Each structure stands twice: as C-alpha cells, then as structure tokens.
CSV table of C-alpha atoms in Angstrom, one decimal:
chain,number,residue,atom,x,y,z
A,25,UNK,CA,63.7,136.5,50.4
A,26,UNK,CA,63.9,134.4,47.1
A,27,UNK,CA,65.3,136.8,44.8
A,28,UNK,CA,68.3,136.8,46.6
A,29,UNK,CA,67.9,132.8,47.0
A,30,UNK,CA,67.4,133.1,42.7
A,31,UNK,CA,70.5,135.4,42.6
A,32,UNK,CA,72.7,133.1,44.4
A,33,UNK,CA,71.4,129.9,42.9
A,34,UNK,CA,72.9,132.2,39.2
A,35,UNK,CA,76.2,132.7,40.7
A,36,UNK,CA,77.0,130.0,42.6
A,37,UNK,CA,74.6,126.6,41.5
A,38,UNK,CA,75.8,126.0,37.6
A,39,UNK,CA,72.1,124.5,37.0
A,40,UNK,CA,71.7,123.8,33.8
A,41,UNK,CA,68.4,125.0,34.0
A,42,UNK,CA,67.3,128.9,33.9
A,43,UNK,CA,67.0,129.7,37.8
A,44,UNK,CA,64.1,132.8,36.7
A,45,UNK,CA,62.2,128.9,35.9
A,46,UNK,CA,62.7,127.1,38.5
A,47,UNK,CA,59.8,126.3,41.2
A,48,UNK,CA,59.5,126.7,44.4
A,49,UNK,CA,59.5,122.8,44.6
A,50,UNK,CA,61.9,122.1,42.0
A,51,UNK,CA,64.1,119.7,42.8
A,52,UNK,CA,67.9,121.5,42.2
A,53,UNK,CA,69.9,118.4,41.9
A,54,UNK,CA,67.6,117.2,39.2
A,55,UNK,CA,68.1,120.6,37.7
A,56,UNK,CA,72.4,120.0,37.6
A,57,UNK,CA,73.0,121.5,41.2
A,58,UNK,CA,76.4,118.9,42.3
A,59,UNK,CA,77.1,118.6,45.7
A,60,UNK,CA,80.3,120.4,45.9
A,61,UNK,CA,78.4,123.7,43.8
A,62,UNK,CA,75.8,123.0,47.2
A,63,UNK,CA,78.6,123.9,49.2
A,64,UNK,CA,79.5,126.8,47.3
A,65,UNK,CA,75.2,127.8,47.9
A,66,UNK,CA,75.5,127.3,51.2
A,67,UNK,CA,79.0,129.5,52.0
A,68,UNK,CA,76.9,132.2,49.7
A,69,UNK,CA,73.8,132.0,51.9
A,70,UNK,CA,75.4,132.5,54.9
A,71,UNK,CA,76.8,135.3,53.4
A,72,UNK,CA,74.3,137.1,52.4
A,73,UNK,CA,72.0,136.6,55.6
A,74,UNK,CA,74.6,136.8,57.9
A,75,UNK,CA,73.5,133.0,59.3
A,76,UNK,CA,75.1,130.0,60.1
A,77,UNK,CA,74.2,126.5,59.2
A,78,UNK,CA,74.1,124.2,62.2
A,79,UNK,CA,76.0,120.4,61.6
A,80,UNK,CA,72.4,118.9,61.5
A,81,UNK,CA,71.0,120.9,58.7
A,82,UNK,CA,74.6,120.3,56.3
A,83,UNK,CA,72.5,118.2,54.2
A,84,UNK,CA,72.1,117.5,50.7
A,85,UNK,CA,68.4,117.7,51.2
A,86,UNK,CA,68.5,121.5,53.0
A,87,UNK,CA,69.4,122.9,50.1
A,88,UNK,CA,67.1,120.8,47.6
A,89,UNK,CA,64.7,123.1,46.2
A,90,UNK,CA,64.5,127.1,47.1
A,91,UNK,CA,61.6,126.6,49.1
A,92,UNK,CA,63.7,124.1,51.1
A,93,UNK,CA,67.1,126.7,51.4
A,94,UNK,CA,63.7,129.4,52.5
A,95,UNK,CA,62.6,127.4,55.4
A,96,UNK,CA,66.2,126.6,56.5
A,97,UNK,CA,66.6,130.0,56.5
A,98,UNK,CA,63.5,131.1,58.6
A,99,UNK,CA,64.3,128.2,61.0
A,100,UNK,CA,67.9,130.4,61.2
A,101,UNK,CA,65.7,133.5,61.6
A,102,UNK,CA,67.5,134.9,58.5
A,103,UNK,CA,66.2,138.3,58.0
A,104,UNK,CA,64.2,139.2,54.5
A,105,UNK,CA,66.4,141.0,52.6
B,27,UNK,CA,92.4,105.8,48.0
B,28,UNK,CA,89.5,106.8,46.2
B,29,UNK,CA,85.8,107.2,46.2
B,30,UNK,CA,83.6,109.9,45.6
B,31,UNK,CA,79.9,110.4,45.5
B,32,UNK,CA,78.8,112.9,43.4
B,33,UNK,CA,79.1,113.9,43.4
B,34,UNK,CA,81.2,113.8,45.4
B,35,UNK,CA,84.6,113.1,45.0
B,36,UNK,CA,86.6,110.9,45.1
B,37,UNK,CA,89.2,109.8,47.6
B,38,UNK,CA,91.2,108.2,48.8
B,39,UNK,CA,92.0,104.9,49.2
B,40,UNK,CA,93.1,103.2,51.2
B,41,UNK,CA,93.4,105.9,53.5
B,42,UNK,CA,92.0,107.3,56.5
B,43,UNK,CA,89.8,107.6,59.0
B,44,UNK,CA,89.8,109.1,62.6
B,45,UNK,CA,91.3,112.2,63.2
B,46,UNK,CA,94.9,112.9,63.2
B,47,UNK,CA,97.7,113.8,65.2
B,48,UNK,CA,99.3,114.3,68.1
B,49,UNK,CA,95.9,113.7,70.5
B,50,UNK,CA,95.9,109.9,69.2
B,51,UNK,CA,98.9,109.8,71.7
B,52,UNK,CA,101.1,107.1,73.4
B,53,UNK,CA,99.4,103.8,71.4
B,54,UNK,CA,100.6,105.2,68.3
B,55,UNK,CA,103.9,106.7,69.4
B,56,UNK,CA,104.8,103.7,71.0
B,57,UNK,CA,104.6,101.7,68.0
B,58,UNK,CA,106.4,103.5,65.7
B,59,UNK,CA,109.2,103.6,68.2
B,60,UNK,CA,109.2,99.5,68.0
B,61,UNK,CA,109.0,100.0,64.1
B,62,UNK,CA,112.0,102.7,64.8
B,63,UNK,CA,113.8,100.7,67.3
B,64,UNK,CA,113.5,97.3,65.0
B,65,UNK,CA,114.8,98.8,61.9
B,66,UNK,CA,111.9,98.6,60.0
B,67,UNK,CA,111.3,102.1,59.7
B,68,UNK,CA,113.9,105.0,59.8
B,69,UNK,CA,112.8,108.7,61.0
B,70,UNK,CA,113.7,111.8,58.9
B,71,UNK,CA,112.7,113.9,61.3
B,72,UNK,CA,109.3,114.3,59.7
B,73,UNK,CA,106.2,113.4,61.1
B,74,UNK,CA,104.5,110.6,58.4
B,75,UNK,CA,107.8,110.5,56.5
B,76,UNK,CA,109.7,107.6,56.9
B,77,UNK,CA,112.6,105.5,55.1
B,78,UNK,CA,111.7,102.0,54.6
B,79,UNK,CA,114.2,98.7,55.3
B,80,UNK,CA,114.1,96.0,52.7
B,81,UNK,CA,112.6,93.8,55.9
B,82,UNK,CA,109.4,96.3,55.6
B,83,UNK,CA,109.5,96.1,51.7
B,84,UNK,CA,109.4,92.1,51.8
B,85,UNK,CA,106.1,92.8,53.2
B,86,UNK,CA,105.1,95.1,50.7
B,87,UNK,CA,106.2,92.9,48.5
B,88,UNK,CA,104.6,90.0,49.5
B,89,UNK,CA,101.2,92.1,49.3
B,90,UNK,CA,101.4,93.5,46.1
B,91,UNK,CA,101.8,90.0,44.7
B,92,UNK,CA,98.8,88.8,46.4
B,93,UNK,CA,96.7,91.3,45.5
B,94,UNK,CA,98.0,91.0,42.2
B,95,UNK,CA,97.4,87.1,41.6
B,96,UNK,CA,93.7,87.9,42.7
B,97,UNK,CA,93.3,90.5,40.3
B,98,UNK,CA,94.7,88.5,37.2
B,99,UNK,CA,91.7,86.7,37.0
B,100,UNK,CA,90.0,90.0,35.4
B,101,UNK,CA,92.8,90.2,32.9
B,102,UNK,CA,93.7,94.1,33.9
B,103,UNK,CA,95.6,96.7,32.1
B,104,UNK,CA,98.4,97.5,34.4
B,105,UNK,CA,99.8,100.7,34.7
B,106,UNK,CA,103.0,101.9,37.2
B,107,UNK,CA,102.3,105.9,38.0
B,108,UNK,CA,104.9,108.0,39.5
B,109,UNK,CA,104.4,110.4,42.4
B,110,UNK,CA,103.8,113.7,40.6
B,111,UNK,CA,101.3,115.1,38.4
B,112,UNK,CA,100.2,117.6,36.4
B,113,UNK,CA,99.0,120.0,38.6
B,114,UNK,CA,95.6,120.9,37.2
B,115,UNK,CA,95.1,117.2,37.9
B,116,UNK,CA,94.0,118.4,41.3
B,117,UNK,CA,91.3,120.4,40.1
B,118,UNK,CA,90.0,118.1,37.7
B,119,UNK,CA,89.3,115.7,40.2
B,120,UNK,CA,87.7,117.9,42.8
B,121,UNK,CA,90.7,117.5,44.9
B,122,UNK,CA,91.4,121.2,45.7
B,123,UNK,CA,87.6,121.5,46.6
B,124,UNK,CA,87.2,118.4,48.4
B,125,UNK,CA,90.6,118.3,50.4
B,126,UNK,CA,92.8,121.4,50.1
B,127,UNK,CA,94.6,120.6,53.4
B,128,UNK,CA,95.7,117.4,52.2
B,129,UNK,CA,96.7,118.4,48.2
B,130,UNK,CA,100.7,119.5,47.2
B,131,UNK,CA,102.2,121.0,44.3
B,132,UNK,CA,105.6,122.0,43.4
B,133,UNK,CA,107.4,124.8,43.4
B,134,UNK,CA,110.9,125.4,41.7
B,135,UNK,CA,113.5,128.3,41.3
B,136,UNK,CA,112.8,130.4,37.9
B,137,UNK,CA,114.0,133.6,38.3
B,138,UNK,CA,117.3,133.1,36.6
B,139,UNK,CA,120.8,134.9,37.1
B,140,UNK,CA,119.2,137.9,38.0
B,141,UNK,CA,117.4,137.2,41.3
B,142,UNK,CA,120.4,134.4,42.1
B,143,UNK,CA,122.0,136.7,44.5
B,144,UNK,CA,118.4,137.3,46.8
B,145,UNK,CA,117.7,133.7,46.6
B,146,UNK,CA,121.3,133.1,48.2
B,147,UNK,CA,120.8,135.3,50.8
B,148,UNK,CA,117.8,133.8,51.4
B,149,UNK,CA,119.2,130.4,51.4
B,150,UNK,CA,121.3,131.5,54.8
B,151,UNK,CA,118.2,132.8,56.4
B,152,UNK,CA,115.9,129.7,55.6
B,153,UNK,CA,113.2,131.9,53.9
B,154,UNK,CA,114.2,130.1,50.5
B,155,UNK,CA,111.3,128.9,49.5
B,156,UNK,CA,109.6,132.2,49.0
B,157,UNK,CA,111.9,132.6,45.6
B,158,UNK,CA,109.9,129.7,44.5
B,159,UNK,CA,107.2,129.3,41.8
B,160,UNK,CA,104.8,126.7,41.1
B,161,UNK,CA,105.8,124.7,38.3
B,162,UNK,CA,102.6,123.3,37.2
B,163,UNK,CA,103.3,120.0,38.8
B,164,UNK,CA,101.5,118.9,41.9
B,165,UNK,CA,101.7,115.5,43.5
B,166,UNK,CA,99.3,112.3,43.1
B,167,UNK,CA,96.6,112.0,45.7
B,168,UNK,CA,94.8,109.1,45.2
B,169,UNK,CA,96.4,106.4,42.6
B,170,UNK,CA,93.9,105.8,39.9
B,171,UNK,CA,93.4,109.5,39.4
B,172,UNK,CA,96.3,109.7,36.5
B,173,UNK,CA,94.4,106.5,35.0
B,174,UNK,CA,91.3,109.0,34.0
B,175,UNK,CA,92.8,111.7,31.8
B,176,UNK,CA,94.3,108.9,29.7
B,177,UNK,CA,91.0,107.3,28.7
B,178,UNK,CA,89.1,111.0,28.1
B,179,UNK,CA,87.1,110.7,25.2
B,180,UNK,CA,87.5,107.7,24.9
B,181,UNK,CA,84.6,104.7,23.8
B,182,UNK,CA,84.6,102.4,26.8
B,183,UNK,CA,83.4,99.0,25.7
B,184,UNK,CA,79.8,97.6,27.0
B,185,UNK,CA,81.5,95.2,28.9
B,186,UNK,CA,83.9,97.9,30.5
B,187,UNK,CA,87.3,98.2,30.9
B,188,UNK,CA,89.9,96.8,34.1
B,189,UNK,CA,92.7,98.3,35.4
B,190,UNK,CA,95.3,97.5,38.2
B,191,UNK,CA,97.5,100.2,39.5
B,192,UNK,CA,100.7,100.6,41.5
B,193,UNK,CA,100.8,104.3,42.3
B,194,UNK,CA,102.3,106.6,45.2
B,195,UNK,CA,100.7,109.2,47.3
B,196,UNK,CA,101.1,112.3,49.3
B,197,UNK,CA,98.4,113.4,51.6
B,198,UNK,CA,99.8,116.4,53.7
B,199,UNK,CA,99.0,114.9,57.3
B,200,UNK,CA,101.6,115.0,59.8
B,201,UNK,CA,101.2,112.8,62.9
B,202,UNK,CA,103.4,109.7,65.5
B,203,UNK,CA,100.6,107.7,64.1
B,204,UNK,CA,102.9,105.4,61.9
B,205,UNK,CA,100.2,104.8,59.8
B,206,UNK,CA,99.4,107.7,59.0
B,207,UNK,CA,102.1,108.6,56.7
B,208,UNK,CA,102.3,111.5,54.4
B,209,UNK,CA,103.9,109.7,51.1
B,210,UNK,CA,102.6,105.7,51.1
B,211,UNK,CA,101.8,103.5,48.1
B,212,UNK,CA,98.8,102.1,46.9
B,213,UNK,CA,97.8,99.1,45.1
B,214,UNK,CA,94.4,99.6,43.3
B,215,UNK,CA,92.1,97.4,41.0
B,216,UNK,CA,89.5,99.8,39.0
B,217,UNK,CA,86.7,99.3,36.3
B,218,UNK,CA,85.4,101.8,34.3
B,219,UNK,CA,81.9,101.3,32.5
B,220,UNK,CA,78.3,100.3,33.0
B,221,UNK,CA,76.8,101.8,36.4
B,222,UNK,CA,75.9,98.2,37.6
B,223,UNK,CA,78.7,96.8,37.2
B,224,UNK,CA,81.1,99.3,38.8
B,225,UNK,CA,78.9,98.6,41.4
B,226,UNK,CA,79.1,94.6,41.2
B,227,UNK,CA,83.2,95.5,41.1
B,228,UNK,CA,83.0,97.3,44.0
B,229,UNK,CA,81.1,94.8,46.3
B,230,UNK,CA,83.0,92.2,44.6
B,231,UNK,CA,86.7,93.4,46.0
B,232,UNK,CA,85.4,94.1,49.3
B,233,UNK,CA,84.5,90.3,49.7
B,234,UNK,CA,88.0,90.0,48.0
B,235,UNK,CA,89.9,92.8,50.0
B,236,UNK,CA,88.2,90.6,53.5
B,237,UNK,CA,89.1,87.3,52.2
B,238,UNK,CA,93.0,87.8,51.6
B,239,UNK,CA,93.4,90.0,55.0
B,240,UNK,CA,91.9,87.1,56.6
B,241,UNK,CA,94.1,85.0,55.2
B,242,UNK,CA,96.9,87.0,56.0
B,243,UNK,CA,95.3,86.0,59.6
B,244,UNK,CA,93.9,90.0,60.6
B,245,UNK,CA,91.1,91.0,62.3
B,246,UNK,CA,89.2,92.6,59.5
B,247,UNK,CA,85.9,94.3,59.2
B,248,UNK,CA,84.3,96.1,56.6
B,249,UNK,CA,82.6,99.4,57.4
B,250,UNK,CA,80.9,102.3,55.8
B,251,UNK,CA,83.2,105.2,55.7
B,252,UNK,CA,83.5,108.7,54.5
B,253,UNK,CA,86.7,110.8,53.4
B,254,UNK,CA,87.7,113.3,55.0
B,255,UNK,CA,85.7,116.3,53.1
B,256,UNK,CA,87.3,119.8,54.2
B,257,UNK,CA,85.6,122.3,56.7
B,258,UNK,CA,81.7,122.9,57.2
B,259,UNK,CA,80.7,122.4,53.5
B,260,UNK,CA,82.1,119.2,53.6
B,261,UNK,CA,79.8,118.1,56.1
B,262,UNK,CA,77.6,117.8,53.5
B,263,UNK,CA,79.9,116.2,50.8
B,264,UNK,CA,80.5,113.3,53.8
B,265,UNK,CA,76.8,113.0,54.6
B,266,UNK,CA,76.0,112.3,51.0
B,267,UNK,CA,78.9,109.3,50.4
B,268,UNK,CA,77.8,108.2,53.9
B,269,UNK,CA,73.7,107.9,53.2
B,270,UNK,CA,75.0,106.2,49.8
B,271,UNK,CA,77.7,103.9,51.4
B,272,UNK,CA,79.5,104.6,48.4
B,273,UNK,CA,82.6,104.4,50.0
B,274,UNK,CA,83.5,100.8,52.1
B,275,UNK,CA,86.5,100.3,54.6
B,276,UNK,CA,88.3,97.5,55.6
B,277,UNK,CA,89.2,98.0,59.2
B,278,UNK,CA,92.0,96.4,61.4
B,279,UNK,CA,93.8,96.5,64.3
B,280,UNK,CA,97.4,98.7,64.0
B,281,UNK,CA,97.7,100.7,66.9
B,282,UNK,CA,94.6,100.3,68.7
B,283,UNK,CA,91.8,97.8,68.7
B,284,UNK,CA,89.5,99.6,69.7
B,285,UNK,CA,89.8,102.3,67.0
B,286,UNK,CA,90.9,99.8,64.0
B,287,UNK,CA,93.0,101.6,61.2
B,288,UNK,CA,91.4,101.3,57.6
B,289,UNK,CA,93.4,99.1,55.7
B,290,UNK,CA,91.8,98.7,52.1
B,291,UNK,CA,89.0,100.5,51.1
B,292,UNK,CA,86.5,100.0,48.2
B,293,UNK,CA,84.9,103.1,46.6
B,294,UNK,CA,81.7,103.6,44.0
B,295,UNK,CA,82.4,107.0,42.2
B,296,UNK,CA,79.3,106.8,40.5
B,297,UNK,CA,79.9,109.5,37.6
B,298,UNK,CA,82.3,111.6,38.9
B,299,UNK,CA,85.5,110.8,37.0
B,300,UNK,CA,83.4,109.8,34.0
B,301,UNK,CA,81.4,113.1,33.9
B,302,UNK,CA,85.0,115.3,34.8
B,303,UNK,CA,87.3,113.5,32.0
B,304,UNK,CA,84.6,112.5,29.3
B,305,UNK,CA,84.1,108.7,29.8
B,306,UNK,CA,81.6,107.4,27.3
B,307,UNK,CA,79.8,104.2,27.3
B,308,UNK,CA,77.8,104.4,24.7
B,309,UNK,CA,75.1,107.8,24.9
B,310,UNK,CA,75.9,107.5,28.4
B,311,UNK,CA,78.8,108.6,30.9
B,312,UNK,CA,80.7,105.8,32.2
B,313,UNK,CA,80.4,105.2,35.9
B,314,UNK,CA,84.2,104.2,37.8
B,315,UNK,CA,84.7,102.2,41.0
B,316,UNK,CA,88.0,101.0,42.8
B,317,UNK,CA,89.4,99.1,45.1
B,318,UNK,CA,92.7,100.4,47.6
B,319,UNK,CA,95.1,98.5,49.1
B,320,UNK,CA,96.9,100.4,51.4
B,321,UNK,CA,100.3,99.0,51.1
B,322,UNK,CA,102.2,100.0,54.4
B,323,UNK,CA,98.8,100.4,56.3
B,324,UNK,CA,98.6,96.3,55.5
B,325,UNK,CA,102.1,95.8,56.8
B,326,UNK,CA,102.0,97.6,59.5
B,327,UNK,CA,98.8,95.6,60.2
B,328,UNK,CA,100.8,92.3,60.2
B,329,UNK,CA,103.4,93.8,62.3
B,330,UNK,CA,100.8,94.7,64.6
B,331,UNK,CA,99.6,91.1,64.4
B,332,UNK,CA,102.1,88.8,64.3
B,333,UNK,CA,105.2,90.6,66.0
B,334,UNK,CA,108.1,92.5,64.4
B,335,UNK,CA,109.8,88.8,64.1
B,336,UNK,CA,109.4,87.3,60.6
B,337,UNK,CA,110.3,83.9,61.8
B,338,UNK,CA,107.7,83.7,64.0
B,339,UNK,CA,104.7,84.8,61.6
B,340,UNK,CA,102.5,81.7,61.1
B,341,UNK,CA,103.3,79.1,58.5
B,342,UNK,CA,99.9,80.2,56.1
B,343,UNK,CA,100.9,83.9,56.6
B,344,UNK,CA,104.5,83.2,55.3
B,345,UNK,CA,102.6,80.9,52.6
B,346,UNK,CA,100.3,84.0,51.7
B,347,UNK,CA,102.6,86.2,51.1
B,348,UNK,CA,105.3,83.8,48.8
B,349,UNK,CA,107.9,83.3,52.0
C-alpha cells in the first residue's frame, strides 16, 4: 500500500523533501506538507482506494506521517493496491 | 475578516459564523423588515444587498472614528482600498482554495463589433452574461489582503510595521439574515513582523475590540472561532485554526441571543501572507495578525440594542460614538 501512499505524497504534498526518503514516521508537516496541500492528499487518497474519510479522522494529525495516512487507511478497510 | 492558520488561510474578518440562510428564519427576517420599515436599510431585491440611509452611515461613522482614535496610539500607516482586485489576488491568498463559494470575479464584454449582434439578442433573452469574459479583476474578500502584495519583498523592520485599513468586501452569501450581507465594510488594524508580537497584537485588540463594544453598552463575548473552510477538506483547515485558536470572535446579540452574531474578530496568520508575498524580517518570514471590525455587523448590533430611535440611545453611547 505505500507506494501508492509515496506516489500521491509526489503529486499532490509539494514536500520539500524527496518522498523516496521519507520514513515511515516522518513527520510530513515538518517535511513542507501545508494544510491546504493535506487536503489535496486526502481528496487523492480517497481516490485511489475508493474510501471515504469520516468527520472525526479530518485531522491534521491523520495524515501526519505515511504510516499515519496507512493506518487511517486500514481502519477504512482500504484495499492494498 | 481575516485569519488563517497555516496554514491555513486567512479569513475573514469580521465575518461569520453559523450557517446561513433561509433556515435561520423569522428572527432574522423580522429584523431586517424593522431595518426596512425604518428607513435604515433599503432592499434591491437581493438577498445581503442593501442600500444604506445616512441615519445607518452615522453609525458607521461613529465607529470608524472610534476604532480609529484607539488605533492612533500605534501610529498606523492608513490605507483606503476599493472593492476590486486583481484577480490572481484570490489565489495568492488561498482564497479560491479555502472559500470558492464565497470568492467573485468580473467579467466584461470583449468580443467587439463582431459578436455585438448575438450579445443583443441575448440581452432580450436574459442569457447576457454568457458573452462575458473575465477581465482579470475579481473582488476584495477580506480587507488587508491588498495591503500584502504592496510590502512583497520588502525589509520589515524588527520592530514591525502597523497598518489601519478601511476596505470593502464581497462574500457571495445570500440570506434575510441582515447581517449577513454580501458587500459590507471593514475596519482593520494589522501588524506585520516578529512572530511574538503579531501575537501580542492580536491578543492586544481583542481586549481592545471588547472594551469599546462594551462601551458602546453590547453584550460582547470573545470566543474561538473558525472560518468557514469549503467542503470535507476543509474540515481539516477548520480543525487546525480551531486547535490553535488562531482565529478569536467577538460575539453579540443582533438577531438572536442565543446564537450572538460575530461582530469583530481578531486573527493570528502566523506565516501565511508572509510566506505567500515574501515578507522578510530579517533571515526570517514575517508573521501578520489583524484585527476586524465589522462595520454594519457593529451597527446593526446597536440597533439591536438600543432601538432603531437615535434619541433614545444612552447618553455614553451617543458620547462614544462623537453624537
């Protein structure tokens, strides 16, 4: 599931950081993610997996690091691409 | 109106709150029927748009100079913007990302002699404006946003930099709700520089904004607030200014007491305009913070309050506002 979380953090995060580098952990807002370029992550996810995000997890924090945007996803039962 | 978290961005001042519309129902239609009925307000047929009397400006009058005399003491720049913008103006403040339903741009007729004759035809049917094309103009949505362009690239001093601002707004939001209007005028008080002290400005006017509203004798309160960030995604643009208070209303009664209109509010934009129009202080970006007084929402406030008779307004109201 995370090369499509890598892909989408390239096209849509602007991190000024190379996304190939980036942790599991790494904290994406300390790597240049803004919130409004989390929005634009989030409409991709749900894209991609074919999931919604509920009100409760439209957080800055769900979409934090890639291991937090891959337990978000499980929790949505987002199938591995 | 402004504020912003960014991250965010940056809205509005002075401006809203609940939802709007039609389903906030007889309180607020009732109201701007006494507003109608007194004079004090004329309809154009337009929901939110309104001709003012000179009774209503002698409010807004009396408002702007009290605002004013409290923000001499910081020495400001003052600066008079007009209603339209550059378009791109829009974008560079995250507006058509933050509040697309809300943003408006111009459009005008370009086509020359040669499509004359469809757009006169059209003129009989109404479909008009489809012979339009945007002109590169849009209108202002919150009233320091013009200030920013003008300092880009710009050195800001250590000890920052103060402006005051009389500015108009559109926000495209229908509804009876009189106070709730789609063109309306704000009165702002910003400082751009050192994180801290955008900070210390913005805490500084809400103690300000509470003081003169209470001497204008409303029921005030502040309260942390969030703009109104469009669709699902903004959800998490609102969640962020909210967990930062970053953005700080001053609430009062208009058309309902229990659901207080916000009348003022007081925003912290962190970086945002500093980091979208180049603000320097020093090797690092200048952080921005205002203050919005909502000029009709503060009338309407003391209409609300004291009656729609001037000559019975209390003695220290009258006072406050140079009667």
């Amino acid at each position: 599931m995370d090369e499509p979380i890598r892909r989408i953090l390239g096209e849509h995060a602007h991190l000024q950081a190379d996304v190939a580098e980036l942790g599991d952990d790494s904290d994406l807002y300390q790597a240049g993610l803004t919130s409004h370029s989390s929005v634009s992550v989030m409409l991709a996810l749900e894209d991609e997996f074919d999931v919604e995000f509920p009100q409760e997890m439209l957080r800055k924090k769900t979409f934090g690091s890639i291991h937090a945007i891959r337990d978000a996803l499980a929790q949505l039962g987002a199938v591995v691409a | 109106m402004t504020t912003l978290e960014h991250a965010g961005a940056a809205p509005p001042t002075g401006v809203p709150a609940p939802a709007p519309t039609a389903e906030h129902g007889d309180p607020y239609r009732a109201f701007r029927d006494e507003l109608f009925a007194a004079g004090l307000l004329v309809p154009t047929g337009v929901d939110g748009l309104y001709l003012r009397s000179e009774a209503f400006e002698s409010i807004v009058r009396g408002i702007d100079a009290a605002v004013s005399k409290m923000a001499a003491v910081e020495a400001p720049t003052v600066y008079h913007f007009p209603l339209v913008v550059p378009a791109g103006l829009l974008e560079r403040t995250d507006y058509v990302r933050s509040f697309p339903d809300l943003i408006g741009v111009l459009d005008s007729y370009a086509k020359g002699e040669a499509g004359y004759g469809d757009l006169l035809a059209a003129a009989e049917e109404g479909s008009w404006p489809q012979h339009l094309e945007h002109t590169g103009l849009g209108l202002c949505s919150a009233a320091c946003h013009p200030l920013y362009p003008t300092l880009a690239g710009s050195e800001i001093p250590p000890a920052g930099r103060r402006f005051e601002i009389f500015g108009q707004v559109f926000r495209h939001e229908p509804s009876v709700d009189p106070a709730r209007q789609q063109v309306f005028r704000q009165h702002e008080v910003v400082f751009v520089g050192a994180p801290a002290d955008a900070a210390a400005h913005r805490d500084a006017w809400v103690e300000r904004g509470l003081s003169l509203h209470r001497r204008l004798g409303l029921v005030v309160e502040a309260v942390v607030a969030n703009d109104p960030f469009f669709g699902r995604g903004g959800r998490i643009l609102a969640a962020n200014q909210r967990a930062e208070a970053l953005k700080i209303e001053l609430v009062a009664p208009i058309c309902s007491a229990d659901q207080p209109t916000a009348i003022t509010s007081a925003n912290c934009h962190l970086d945002h305009f500093g980091t979208a129009f180049g603000l320097r202080l020093g090797d690092e970006v200048a952080h921005s913070a205002c203050v919005g007084f909502g000029l009709e929402r503060i009338a309407l406030a003391l209409l609300a309050a004291h009656g729609l008779e001037f000559s019975s307004w209390p003695a220290s109201v009258r006072q406050e506002l140079g009667w």
